[in-house]
Coordinates of C-alpha atoms in Angstrom, one line a residue:
M290 CA 89.4 75.5 300.1
G291 CA 92.4 75.2 302.5
V292 CA 95.2 77.6 303.0
A293 CA 98.0 77.1 300.5
S294 CA 101.1 75.5 301.8
P295 CA 104.1 77.8 302.7
Q296 CA 106.0 76.3 299.8
R297 CA 103.3 77.2 297.4
C298 CA 102.9 80.7 298.9
L299 CA 106.7 81.4 298.9
S300 CA 107.5 79.6 295.6
G301 CA 109.6 81.9 293.5
V302 CA 110.4 84.4 296.3
A303 CA 114.1 83.8 296.2
G304 CA 114.4 84.4 292.5
R305 CA 111.4 86.7 292.3
S306 CA 110.0 84.7 289.4
H307 CA 106.5 83.6 289.7
V308 CA 103.4 82.6 287.9
P309 CA 100.4 84.6 289.0
M310 CA 97.4 82.7 290.3
E311 CA 94.2 82.8 288.3
K312 CA 91.8 85.4 289.7
A313 CA 89.3 82.9 291.1
V314 CA 92.0 80.8 292.7
F315 CA 93.6 83.9 294.2
E316 CA 90.3 85.2 295.6
G317 CA 89.6 81.8 297.2
W318 CA 93.1 81.7 298.7
L319 CA 92.8 85.3 299.9
E320 CA 89.4 84.6 301.6
S321 CA 90.9 81.6 303.3
V322 CA 94.0 83.4 304.5
S323 CA 91.8 86.3 305.7
A324 CA 89.5 84.0 307.7
T325 CA 92.6 82.4 309.3
F326 CA 94.2 85.8 310.0
L327 CA 91.1 86.8 312.0
T328 CA 91.4 83.8 314.3
L329 CA 95.0 84.8 315.3
S330 CA 96.1 86.5 318.5
D331 CA 97.4 90.1 318.2
Q332 CA 100.9 88.8 318.6
Q333 CA 100.4 86.3 315.8
R334 CA 98.8 88.9 313.5
N335 CA 101.8 91.2 314.1
Q336 CA 104.3 88.5 313.4
S337 CA 102.4 87.6 310.2
L338 CA 102.4 91.2 309.1
D339 CA 106.1 91.6 309.9
H340 CA 106.8 88.5 307.8
L341 CA 104.8 89.7 304.8
I342 CA 106.5 93.1 305.0
S343 CA 109.9 91.5 305.0
L344 CA 108.9 89.7 301.8
S345 CA 107.6 92.8 300.1
G346 CA 109.2 94.9 297.4
A347 CA 109.3 98.6 296.9
A348 CA 105.9 98.7 295.1
Q349 CA 104.1 96.8 297.9
L350 CA 105.7 98.9 300.6
R351 CA 104.7 102.1 298.8
H352 CA 101.2 100.7 298.5
L353 CA 101.1 99.9 302.2
S354 CA 102.5 103.3 303.1
N355 CA 99.8 105.1 301.1
G356 CA 97.1 102.9 302.6
L357 CA 98.3 103.4 306.1
E358 CA 98.5 107.2 305.6
T359 CA 94.9 107.2 304.5
L360 CA 93.8 105.1 307.5
L361 CA 95.8 106.7 310.2
K362 CA 96.0 110.4 309.3
R363 CA 92.4 111.6 309.7
D364 CA 91.6 115.3 309.7
F365 CA 89.4 115.3 312.8
L366 CA 88.4 119.0 312.3
R367 CA 87.0 118.3 308.8
L368 CA 85.0 115.3 310.2
L369 CA 83.2 117.5 312.8
P370 CA 80.2 119.6 312.3
L371 CA 81.3 123.2 311.8
E372 CA 79.7 124.4 315.0
L373 CA 81.6 121.8 317.0
A374 CA 84.9 122.7 315.3
F375 CA 84.2 126.4 316.2
Y376 CA 83.6 125.4 319.8
L377 CA 86.8 123.4 320.1
L378 CA 88.9 126.1 318.4
H379 CA 87.4 128.7 320.8
W380 CA 89.4 127.1 323.7
L381 CA 92.8 127.6 322.0
D382 CA 95.1 130.5 322.8
P383 CA 95.8 133.0 320.0
E384 CA 99.2 131.6 319.1
T385 CA 98.0 128.1 318.8
L386 CA 95.0 129.2 316.8
L387 CA 97.2 131.0 314.4
T388 CA 99.4 127.9 314.1
C389 CA 96.3 125.9 313.3
C390 CA 95.7 128.3 310.3
L391 CA 98.9 127.0 308.8
V392 CA 97.9 123.3 309.0
C393 CA 95.9 123.3 305.8
K394 CA 93.4 125.4 303.8
Q395 CA 90.4 123.8 305.5
W396 CA 91.7 124.6 309.0
N397 CA 92.6 128.1 307.9
K398 CA 89.1 128.6 306.5
V399 CA 87.5 127.4 309.7
N400 CA 89.7 129.6 311.8
I401 CA 88.9 132.6 309.6
M402 CA 85.2 131.8 309.8
L403 CA 85.3 131.9 313.6
N404 CA 83.2 134.6 315.0
P405 CA 85.1 137.9 314.9
D406 CA 84.2 138.4 318.6
T407 CA 86.1 135.2 319.4
W408 CA 89.2 136.6 317.7
K409 CA 88.8 139.9 319.5
H410 CA 88.4 138.1 322.8
L411 CA 91.5 135.9 322.2
I412 CA 93.7 138.8 321.1
F413 CA 92.5 141.0 324.0
S414 CA 92.9 138.3 326.6
S415 CA 96.4 137.5 325.3
H416 CA 97.5 141.1 325.8
M417 CA 96.0 141.2 329.3
S418 CA 98.0 138.2 330.5

């Protein structure tokens, strides 16, 4: 199945009235567009995305924003084994470590669970400098 013509894809955009494609037709069209998208250069992909964003309404932009937030904002500390998280946090100065406690409940829990000797060492070393 070939990629639908721009006229078919954009039909109804100006007046926002449209007739939805049947599910099977839509899935075939989407597969074809996806395969073509993967063959594009980065610049062409960006241009394609810019164009689609410019055609999108509030509901689509909200959907895109939520999806991007999920993809881009990863809690790296939560993804690490606890021992590695402790090791990384051990290298922070006391002020930064306390700031990390404010990020979220999970970070606060990990910071509190740090070995008490680590906290004593951090506090002691900060007073010595």
